[in-house]
Coordinates of C-alpha atoms and ligand atoms in Angstrom, one line a residue:
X16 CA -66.8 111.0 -55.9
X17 CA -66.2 110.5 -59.4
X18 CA -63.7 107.1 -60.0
X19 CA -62.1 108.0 -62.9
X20 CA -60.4 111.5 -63.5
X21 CA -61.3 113.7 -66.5
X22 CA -58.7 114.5 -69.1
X23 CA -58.0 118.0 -69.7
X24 CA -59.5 118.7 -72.6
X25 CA -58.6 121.8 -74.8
X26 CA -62.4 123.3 -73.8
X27 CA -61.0 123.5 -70.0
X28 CA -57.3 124.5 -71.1
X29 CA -59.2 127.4 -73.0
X30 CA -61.4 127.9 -69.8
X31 CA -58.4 127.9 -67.2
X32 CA -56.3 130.3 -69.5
X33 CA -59.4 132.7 -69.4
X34 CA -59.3 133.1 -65.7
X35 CA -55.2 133.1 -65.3
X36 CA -54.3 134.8 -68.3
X37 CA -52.0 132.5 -70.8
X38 CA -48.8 133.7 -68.9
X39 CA -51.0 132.6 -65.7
X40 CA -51.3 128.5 -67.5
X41 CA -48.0 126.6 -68.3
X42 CA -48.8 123.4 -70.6
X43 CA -45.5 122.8 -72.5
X44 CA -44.0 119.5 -70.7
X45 CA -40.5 121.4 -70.3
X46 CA -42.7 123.7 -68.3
X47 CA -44.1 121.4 -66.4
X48 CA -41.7 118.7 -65.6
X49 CA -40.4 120.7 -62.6
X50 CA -43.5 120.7 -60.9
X51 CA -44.2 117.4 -61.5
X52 CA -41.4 115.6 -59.1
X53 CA -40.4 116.3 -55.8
X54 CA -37.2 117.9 -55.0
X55 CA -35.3 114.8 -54.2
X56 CA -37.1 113.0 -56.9
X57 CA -38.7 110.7 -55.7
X58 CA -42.2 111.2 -56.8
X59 CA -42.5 111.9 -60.7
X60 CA -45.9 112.7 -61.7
X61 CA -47.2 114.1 -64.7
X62 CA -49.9 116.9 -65.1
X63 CA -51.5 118.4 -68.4
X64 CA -51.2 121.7 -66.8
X65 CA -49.9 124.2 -64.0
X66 CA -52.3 126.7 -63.1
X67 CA -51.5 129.8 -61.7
X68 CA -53.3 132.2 -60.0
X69 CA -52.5 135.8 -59.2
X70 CA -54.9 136.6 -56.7
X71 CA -57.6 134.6 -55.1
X72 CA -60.4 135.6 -56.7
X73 CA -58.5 134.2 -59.7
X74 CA -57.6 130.9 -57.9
X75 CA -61.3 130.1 -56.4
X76 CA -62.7 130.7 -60.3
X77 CA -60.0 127.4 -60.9
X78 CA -61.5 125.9 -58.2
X79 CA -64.8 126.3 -59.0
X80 CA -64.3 125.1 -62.9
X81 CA -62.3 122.1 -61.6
X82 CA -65.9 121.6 -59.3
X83 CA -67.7 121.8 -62.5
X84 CA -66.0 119.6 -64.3
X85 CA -64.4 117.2 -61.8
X86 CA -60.9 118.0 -62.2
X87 CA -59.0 116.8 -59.8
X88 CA -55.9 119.5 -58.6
X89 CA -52.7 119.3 -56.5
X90 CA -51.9 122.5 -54.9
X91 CA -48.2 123.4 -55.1
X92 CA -46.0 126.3 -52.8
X93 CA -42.2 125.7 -53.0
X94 CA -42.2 122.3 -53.7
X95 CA -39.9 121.4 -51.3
X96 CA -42.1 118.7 -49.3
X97 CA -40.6 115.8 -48.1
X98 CA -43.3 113.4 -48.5
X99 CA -44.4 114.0 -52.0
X100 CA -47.2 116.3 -50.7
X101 CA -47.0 118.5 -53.4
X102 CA -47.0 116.0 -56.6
X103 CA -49.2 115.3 -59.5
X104 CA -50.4 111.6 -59.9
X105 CA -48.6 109.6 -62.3
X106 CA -51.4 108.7 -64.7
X107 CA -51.6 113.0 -65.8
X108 CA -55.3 113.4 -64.8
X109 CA -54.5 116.2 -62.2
X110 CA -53.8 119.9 -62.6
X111 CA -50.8 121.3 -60.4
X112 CA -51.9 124.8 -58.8
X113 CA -49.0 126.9 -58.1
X114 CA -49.5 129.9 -55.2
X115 CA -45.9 131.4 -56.6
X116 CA -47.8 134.4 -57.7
X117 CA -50.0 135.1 -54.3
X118 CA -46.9 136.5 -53.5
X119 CA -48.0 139.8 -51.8
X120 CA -47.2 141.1 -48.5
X121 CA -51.0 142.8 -47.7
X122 CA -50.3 144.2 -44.5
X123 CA -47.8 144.7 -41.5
X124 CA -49.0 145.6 -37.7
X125 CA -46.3 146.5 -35.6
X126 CA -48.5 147.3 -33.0
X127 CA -50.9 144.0 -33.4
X128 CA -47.5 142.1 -33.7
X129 CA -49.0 140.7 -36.7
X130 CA -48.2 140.1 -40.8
X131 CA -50.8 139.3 -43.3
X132 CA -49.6 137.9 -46.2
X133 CA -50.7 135.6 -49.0
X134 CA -49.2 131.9 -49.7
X135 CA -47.3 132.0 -52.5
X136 CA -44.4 134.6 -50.7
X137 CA -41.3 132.5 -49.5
X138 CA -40.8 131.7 -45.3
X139 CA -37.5 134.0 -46.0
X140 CA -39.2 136.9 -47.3
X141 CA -41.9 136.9 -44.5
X142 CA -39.0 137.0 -42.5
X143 CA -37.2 139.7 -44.2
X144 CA -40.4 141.6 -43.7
X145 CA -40.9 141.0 -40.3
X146 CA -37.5 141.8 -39.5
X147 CA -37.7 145.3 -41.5
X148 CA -40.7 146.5 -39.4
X149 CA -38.3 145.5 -36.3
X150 CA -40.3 141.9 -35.3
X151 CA -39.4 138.4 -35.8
X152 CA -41.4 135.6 -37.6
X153 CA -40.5 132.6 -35.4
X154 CA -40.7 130.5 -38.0
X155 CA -37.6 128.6 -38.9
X156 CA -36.6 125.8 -41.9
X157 CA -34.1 124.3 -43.7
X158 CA -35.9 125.0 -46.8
X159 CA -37.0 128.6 -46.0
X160 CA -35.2 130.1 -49.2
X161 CA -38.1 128.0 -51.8
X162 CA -40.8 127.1 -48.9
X163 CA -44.1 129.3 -49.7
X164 CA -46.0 130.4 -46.5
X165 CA -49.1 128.6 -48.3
X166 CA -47.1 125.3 -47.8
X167 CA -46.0 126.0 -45.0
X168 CA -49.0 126.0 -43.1
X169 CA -50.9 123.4 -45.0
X170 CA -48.2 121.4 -43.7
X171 CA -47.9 122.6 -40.1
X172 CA -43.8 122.9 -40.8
X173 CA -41.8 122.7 -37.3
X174 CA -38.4 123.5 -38.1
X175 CA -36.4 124.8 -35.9
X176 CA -37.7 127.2 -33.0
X177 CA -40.8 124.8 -31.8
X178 CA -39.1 124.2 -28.7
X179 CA -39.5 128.2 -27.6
X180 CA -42.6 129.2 -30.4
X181 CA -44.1 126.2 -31.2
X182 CA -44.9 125.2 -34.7
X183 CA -46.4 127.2 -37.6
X184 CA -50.1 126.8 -36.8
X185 CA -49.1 128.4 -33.1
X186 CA -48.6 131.2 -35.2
X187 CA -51.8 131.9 -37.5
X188 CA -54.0 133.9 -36.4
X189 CA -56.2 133.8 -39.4
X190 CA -56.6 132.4 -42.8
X191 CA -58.8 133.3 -45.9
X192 CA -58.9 129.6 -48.1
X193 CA -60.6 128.6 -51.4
X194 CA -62.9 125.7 -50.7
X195 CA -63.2 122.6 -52.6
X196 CA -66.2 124.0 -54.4
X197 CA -64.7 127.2 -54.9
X198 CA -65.9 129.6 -52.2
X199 CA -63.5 131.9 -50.5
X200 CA -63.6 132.0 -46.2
X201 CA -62.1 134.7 -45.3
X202 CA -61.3 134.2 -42.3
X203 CA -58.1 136.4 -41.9
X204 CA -59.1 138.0 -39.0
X205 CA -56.0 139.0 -36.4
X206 CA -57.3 139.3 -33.1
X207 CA -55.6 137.2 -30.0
X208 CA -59.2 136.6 -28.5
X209 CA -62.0 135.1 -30.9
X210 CA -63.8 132.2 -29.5
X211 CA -66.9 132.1 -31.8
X212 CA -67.4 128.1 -32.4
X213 CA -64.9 125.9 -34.2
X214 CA -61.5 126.8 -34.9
X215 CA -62.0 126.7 -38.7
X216 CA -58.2 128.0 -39.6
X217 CA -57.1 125.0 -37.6
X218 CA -58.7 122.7 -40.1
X219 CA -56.6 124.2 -42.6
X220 CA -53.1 124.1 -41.1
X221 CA -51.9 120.6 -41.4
X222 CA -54.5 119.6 -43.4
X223 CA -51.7 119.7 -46.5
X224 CA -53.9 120.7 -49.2
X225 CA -56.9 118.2 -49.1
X226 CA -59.3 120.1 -47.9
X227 CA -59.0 123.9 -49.6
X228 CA -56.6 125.9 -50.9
X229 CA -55.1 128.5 -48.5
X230 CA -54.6 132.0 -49.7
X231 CA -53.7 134.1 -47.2
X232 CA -52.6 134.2 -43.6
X233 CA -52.2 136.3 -41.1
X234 CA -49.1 135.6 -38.4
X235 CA -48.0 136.6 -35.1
X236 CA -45.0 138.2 -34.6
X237 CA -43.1 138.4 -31.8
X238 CA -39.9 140.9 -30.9
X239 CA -37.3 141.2 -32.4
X240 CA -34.1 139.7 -30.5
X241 CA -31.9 142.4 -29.2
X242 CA -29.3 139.1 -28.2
X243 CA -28.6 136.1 -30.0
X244 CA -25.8 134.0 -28.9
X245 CA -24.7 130.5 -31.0
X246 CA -22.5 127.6 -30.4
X247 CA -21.7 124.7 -31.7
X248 CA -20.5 121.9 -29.4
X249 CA -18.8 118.4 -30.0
X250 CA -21.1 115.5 -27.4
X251 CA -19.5 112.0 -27.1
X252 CA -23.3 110.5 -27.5
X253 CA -27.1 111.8 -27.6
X254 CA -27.2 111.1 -24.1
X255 CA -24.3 113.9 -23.2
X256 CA -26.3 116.4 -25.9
X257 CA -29.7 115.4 -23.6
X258 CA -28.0 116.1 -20.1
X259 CA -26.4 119.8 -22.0
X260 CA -30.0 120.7 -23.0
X261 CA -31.3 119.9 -19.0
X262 CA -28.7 122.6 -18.1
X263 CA -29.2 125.0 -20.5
X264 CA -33.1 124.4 -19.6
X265 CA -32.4 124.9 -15.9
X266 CA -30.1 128.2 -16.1
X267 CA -32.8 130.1 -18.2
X268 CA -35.0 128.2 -19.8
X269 CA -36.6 131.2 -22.2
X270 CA -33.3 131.5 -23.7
X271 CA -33.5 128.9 -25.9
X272 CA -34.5 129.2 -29.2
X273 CA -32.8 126.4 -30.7
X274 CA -31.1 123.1 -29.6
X275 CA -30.5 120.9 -32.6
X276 CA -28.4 117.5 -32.5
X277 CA -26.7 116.1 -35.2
X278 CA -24.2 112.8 -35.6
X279 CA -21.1 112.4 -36.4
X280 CA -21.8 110.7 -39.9
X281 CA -24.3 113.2 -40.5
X282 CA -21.6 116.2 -39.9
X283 CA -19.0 113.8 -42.0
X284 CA -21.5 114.4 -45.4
X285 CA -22.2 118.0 -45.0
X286 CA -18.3 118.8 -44.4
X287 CA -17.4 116.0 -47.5
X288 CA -20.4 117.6 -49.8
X289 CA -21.1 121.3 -48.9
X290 CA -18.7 123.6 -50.3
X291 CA -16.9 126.1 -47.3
X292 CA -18.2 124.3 -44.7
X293 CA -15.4 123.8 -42.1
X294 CA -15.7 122.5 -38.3
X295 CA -14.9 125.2 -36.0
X296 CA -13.7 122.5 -33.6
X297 CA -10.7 120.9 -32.9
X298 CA -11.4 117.4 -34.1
X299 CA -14.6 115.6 -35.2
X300 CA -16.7 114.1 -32.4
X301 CA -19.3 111.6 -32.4
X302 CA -22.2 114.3 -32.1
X303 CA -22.7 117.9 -32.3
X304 CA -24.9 120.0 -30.7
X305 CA -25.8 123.3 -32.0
X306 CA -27.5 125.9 -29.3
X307 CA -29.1 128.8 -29.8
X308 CA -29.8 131.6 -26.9
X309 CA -32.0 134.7 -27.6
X310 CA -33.4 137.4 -26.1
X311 CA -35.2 140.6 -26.7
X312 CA -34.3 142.1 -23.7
X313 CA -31.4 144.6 -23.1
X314 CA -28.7 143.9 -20.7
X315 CA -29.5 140.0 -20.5
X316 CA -26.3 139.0 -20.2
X317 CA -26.8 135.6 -23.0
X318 CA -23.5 135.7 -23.6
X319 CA -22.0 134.9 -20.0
X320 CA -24.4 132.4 -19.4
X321 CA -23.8 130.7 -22.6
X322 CA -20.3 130.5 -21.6
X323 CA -21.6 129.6 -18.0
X324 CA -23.0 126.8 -19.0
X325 CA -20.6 125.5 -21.4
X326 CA -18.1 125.8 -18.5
X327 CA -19.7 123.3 -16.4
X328 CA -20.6 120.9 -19.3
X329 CA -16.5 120.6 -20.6
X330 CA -15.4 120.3 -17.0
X331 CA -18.4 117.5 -16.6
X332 CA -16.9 115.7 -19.4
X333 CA -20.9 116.2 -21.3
X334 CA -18.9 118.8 -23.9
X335 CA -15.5 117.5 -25.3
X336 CA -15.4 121.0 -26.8
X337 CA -17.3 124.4 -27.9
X338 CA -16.9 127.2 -30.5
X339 CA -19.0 130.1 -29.7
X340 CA -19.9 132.2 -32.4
X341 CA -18.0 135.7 -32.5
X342 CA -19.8 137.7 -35.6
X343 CA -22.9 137.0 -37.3
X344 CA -20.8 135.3 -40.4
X345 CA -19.7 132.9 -37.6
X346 CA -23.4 132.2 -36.9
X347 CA -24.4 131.9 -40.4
X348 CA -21.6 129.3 -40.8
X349 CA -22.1 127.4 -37.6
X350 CA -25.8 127.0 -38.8
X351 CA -24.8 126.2 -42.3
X352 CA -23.7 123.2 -41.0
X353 CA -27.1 122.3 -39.7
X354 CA -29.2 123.5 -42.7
X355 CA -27.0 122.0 -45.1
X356 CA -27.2 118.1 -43.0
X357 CA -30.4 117.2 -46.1
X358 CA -28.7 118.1 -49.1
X359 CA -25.6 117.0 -47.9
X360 CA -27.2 113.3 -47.8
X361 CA -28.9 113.8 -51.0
X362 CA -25.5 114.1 -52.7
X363 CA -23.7 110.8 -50.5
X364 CA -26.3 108.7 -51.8
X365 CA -30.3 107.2 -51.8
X366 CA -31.6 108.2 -48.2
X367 CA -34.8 107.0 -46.3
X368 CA -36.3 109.8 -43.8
X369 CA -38.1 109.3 -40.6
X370 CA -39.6 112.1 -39.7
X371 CA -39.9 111.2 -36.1
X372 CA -41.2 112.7 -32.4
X373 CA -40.8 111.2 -28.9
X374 CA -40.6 113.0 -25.9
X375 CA -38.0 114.9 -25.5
X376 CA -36.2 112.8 -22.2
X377 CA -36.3 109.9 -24.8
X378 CA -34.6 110.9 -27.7
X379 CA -31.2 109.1 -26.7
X380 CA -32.6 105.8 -25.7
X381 CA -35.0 105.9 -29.2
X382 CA -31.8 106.8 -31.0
X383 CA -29.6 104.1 -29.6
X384 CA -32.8 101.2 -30.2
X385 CA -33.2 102.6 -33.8
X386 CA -30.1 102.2 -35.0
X387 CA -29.4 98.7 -33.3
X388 CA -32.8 98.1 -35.3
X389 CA -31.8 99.4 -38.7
X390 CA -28.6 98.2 -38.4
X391 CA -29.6 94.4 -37.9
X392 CA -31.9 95.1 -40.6
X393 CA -29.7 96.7 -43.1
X394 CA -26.0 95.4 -42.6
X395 CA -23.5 98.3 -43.5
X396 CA -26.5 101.3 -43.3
X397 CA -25.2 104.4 -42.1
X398 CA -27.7 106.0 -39.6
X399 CA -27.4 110.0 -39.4
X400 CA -29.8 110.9 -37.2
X401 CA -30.3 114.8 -36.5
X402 CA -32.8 117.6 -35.6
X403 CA -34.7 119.5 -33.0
X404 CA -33.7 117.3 -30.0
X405 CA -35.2 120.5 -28.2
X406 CA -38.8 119.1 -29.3
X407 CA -38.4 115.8 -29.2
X408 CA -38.8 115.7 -33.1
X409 CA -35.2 113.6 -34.4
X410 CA -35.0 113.0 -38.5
X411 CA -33.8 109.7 -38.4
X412 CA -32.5 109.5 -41.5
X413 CA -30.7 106.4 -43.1
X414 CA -28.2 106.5 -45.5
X415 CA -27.7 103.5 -48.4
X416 CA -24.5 101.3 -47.4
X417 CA -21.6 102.1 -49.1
X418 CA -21.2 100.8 -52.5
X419 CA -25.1 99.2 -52.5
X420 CA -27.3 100.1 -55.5
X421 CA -30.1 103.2 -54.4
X422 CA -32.6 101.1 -56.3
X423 CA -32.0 98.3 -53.9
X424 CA -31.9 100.4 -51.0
X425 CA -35.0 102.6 -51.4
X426 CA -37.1 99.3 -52.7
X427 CA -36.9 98.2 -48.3
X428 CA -38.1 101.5 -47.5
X429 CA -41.3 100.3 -45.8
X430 CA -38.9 97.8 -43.9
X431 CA -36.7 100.5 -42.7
X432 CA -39.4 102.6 -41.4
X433 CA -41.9 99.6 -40.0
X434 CA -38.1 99.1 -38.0
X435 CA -37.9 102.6 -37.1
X436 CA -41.8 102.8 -36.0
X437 CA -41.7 100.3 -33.9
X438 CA -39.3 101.9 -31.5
X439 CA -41.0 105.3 -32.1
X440 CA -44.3 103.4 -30.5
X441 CA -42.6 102.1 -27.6
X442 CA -41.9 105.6 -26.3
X443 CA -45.3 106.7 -27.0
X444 CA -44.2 109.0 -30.1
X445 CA -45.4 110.0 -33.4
X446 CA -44.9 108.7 -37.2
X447 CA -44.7 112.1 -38.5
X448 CA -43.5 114.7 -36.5
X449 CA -43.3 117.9 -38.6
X450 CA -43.2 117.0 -42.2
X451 CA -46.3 115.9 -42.9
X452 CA -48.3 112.4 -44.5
X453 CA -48.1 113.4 -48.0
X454 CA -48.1 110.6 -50.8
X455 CA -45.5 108.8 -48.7
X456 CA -47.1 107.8 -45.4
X457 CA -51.1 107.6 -46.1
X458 CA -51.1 103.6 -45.6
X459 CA -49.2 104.4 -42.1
X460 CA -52.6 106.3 -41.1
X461 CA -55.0 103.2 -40.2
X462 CA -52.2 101.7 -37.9
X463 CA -52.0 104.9 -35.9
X464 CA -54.9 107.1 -36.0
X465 CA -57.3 104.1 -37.2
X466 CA -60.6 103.9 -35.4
X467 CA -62.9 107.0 -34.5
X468 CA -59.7 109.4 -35.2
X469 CA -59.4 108.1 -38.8
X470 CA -63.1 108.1 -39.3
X471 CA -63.8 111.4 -38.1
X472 CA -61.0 113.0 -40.7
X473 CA -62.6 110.7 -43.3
X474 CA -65.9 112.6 -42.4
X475 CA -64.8 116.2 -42.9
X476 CA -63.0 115.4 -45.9
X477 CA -66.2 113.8 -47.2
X478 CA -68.0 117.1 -45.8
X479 CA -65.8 119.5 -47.3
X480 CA -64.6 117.9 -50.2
X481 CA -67.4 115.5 -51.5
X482 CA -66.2 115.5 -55.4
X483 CA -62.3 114.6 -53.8
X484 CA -60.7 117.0 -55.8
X485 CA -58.3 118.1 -53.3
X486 CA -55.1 116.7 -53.5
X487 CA -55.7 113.4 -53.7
X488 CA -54.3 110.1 -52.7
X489 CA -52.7 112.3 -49.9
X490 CA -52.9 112.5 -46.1
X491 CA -55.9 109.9 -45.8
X492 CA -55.5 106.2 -46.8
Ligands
2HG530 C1 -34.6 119.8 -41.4 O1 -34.8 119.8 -40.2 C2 -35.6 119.4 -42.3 O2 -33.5 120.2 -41.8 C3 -35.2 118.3 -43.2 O3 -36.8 119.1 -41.6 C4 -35.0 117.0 -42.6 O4 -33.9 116.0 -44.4 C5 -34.5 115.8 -43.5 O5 -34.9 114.7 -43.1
ZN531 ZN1 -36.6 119.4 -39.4

């Protein structure tokens, strides 16, 4: 592995712009600047250049002249990581690669239930696509507007239907990737049966870059829902939006394609920041709960069990009260409220994420012991805690104390989350749930997947990456 980085001389400028074209290679610093931080910004690196392919072919040549030369490279999608996954070092030795113009749909199987499509085409226009041929992606984020498929999967994103489809790499069926030394697999192959040795698209998906470049991907699609029924619902505590989820889970179960908590506080930003966003409820509460029910089969009646179940949870004291969503501009604005809960706590202030899992019976009990934690820790911290309660998966995010300095705030990061971990360990969860290691948690790896798990990823990346060009500095310690 070479220790020091090579500058990008003019001879490899000259070289990239003859495989990418000179619109394909951005140099000029007002070019680059916004790919070299992270949407909150965070992470400011610096890079000599952003490459950027238009087909594969184009992007494995890249590859194999960064090989050549050992040039180091940072593959980019929509840049909306939330660990820094996705940014150049700070010293400028690495090139950014940007999939924005992979942005073909290749092919759409509603028979095969499946969409083939390359990395650089935004989560909301694979949906739109899907959706056109009559199928839904199942694939749901916050930032699906800017997130690129390519990131997507390289991150394993959750969002917000895991707790009916599962995450994105239940839904890859295949995947063609440039390899470290600049070979394509093309592996996009979209059967529901293949078991022909290791699952080599697995590798790939969650994987965040370090180990190859992904391309292409083909998804599984699943129908389209003919029902969808939304509320949103004011809970006195995470306990009450625990015992709701129990009784949604025991009237139907496969109804539920969201169930996403959020606080009081957390609600408080988004309706103090996000312009048009109004509570649909009588008065604030101490937690919300947003459901979601949907089916694609006729006559299934979502609607009257929705209200069913809300029924029994007001009259049980668990809902204090409900708006059900009458149009789909009523939805839309019910999940604004959700989808909005980041920036919202971007523009209150300096905000440390946890990007947390435990099982799902012990969200309440983690959220109650992680606040008493922070809050012991960090007088006058205002914990928002929200997310996909349905998964287990909470973002347990802090917000600076009113008045302190951001500096001073962000500087006890490691404190805050060492607070946070500690209670995620005791009910056997996980450090990073669905956003990925990135540049922010690497030194959390040895602590949690030290030993033979740590070893063996240090192997493959050795295996398949022996120059360590791939992204580095992220994912492994
Ligand atoms: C979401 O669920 C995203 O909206 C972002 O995963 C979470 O801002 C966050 O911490
Ligand atoms: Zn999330």
């Amino acid at each position: 592995m070479p220790d020091t980085a090579l500058p990008a001389t003019d001879r490899l400028l000259d070289a990239l712009r003859a495989i990418v074209g000179a619109s394909g290679l951005l140099t000029d610093p007002a070019d680059t600047a916004p790919f070299s931080e992270d949407w909150r910004r965070l992470y400011r690196g610096r890079t000599p250049a952003v490459v950027r392919p238009g087909t594969a072919e184009e992007c494995a040549a890249v590859v194999r002249l960064c090989a050549e030369t050992g040039t180091r490279l940072v593959p980019q999608g929509g840049n909306t990581s939330m660990v820094g996954g996705a940014v150049p070092a700070e010293d400028g030795s690495e090139l950014v690669l940007s999939t924005a113009r992979l942005n073909r749909i290749r092919a759409l199987d509603p028979v095969d239930m499946t969409l083939t499509i390359e990395a650089g085409v935004t989560l909301r226009a694979a949906q739109l696509a899907a959706a056109d041929a009559g199928c839904l992606l199942p694939l749901s984020i916050s930032s699906e507007g800017s997130a690129q498929i390519g990131g997507v999967l390289a991150v394993n994103a959750g969002g917000n239907n895991t707790v009916r489809y599962g995450n994105a790499r239940d839904l890859v069926l295949g995947l063609e990737v440039v390899l470290p030394d600049g070979q394509i697999w093309n592996g996009l192959r979209r059967l529901r049966k293949d078991n022909t040795g290791y699952c080599l698209r697995q590798l790939f998906v969650g994987a965040e870059g370090t180990l190859g470049i992904i391309t292409a991907a083909v998804l599984k699609l699943v129908p389209q829902p003919r029902e969808v029924a939304v509320a949103l619902c004011a809970v006195p505590s995470p306990e009450e939006a625990l015992a709701l989820f129990t009784r949604f889970q025991a009237h139907d179960p496969a109804a539920i394609s969201a169930f996403e908590y959020m606080s009081g506080p957390g609600m408080g930003f988004v309706l103090k920041h996000i312009p048009g966003a109004t509570l649909p409820l009588s008065a604030p509460a101490p937690g919300y709960v947003l459901v979601e029910l949907a089916t694609p089969r006729p006559d299934a009646g979502l609607r009257v069990g929705l209200e069913t179940v809300l029924e029994g949870a007001l009259e049980a004291g668990i809902v204090l009260d409900a708006a059900i969503a009458e149009s789909e501009a009523q939805r839309a604005a019910i999940w604004k409220l959700r989808e909005e809960h980041s920036e919202a706590q971007k523009r209150e202030g300096a905000s440390v994420k946890n990007d947390v899992s435990v099982p799902v019976s012990k969200v309440p009990a983690f959220i109650a012991e992680a606040t008493a934690a922070c809050e012991a820790l960090i007088p006058g911290v205002r914990v928002v805690p929200f997310g996909h309660m349905g998964d287990g998966n909470i973002h347990f995010n802090l917000e600076q104390p009113e008045g302190a300095e951001a500096a001073w705030f962000l500087a006890q990061d490691h404190a805050i989350m060492d607070a946070v971990n500690e209670v995620v360990r005791k009910y056997d969860g996980s450090f990073s749930a669905e956003h990925g290691i990135g540049k922010l948690k690497p030194y959390m790896m040895p602590d949690w997947r030290g030993g033979a798990e740590l070893a063996l990823m240090q192997r493959i990346k050795a295996a398949l990456d022996p120059l360590g060009i791939m992204n580095p500095g992220k994912v492994l310690p």
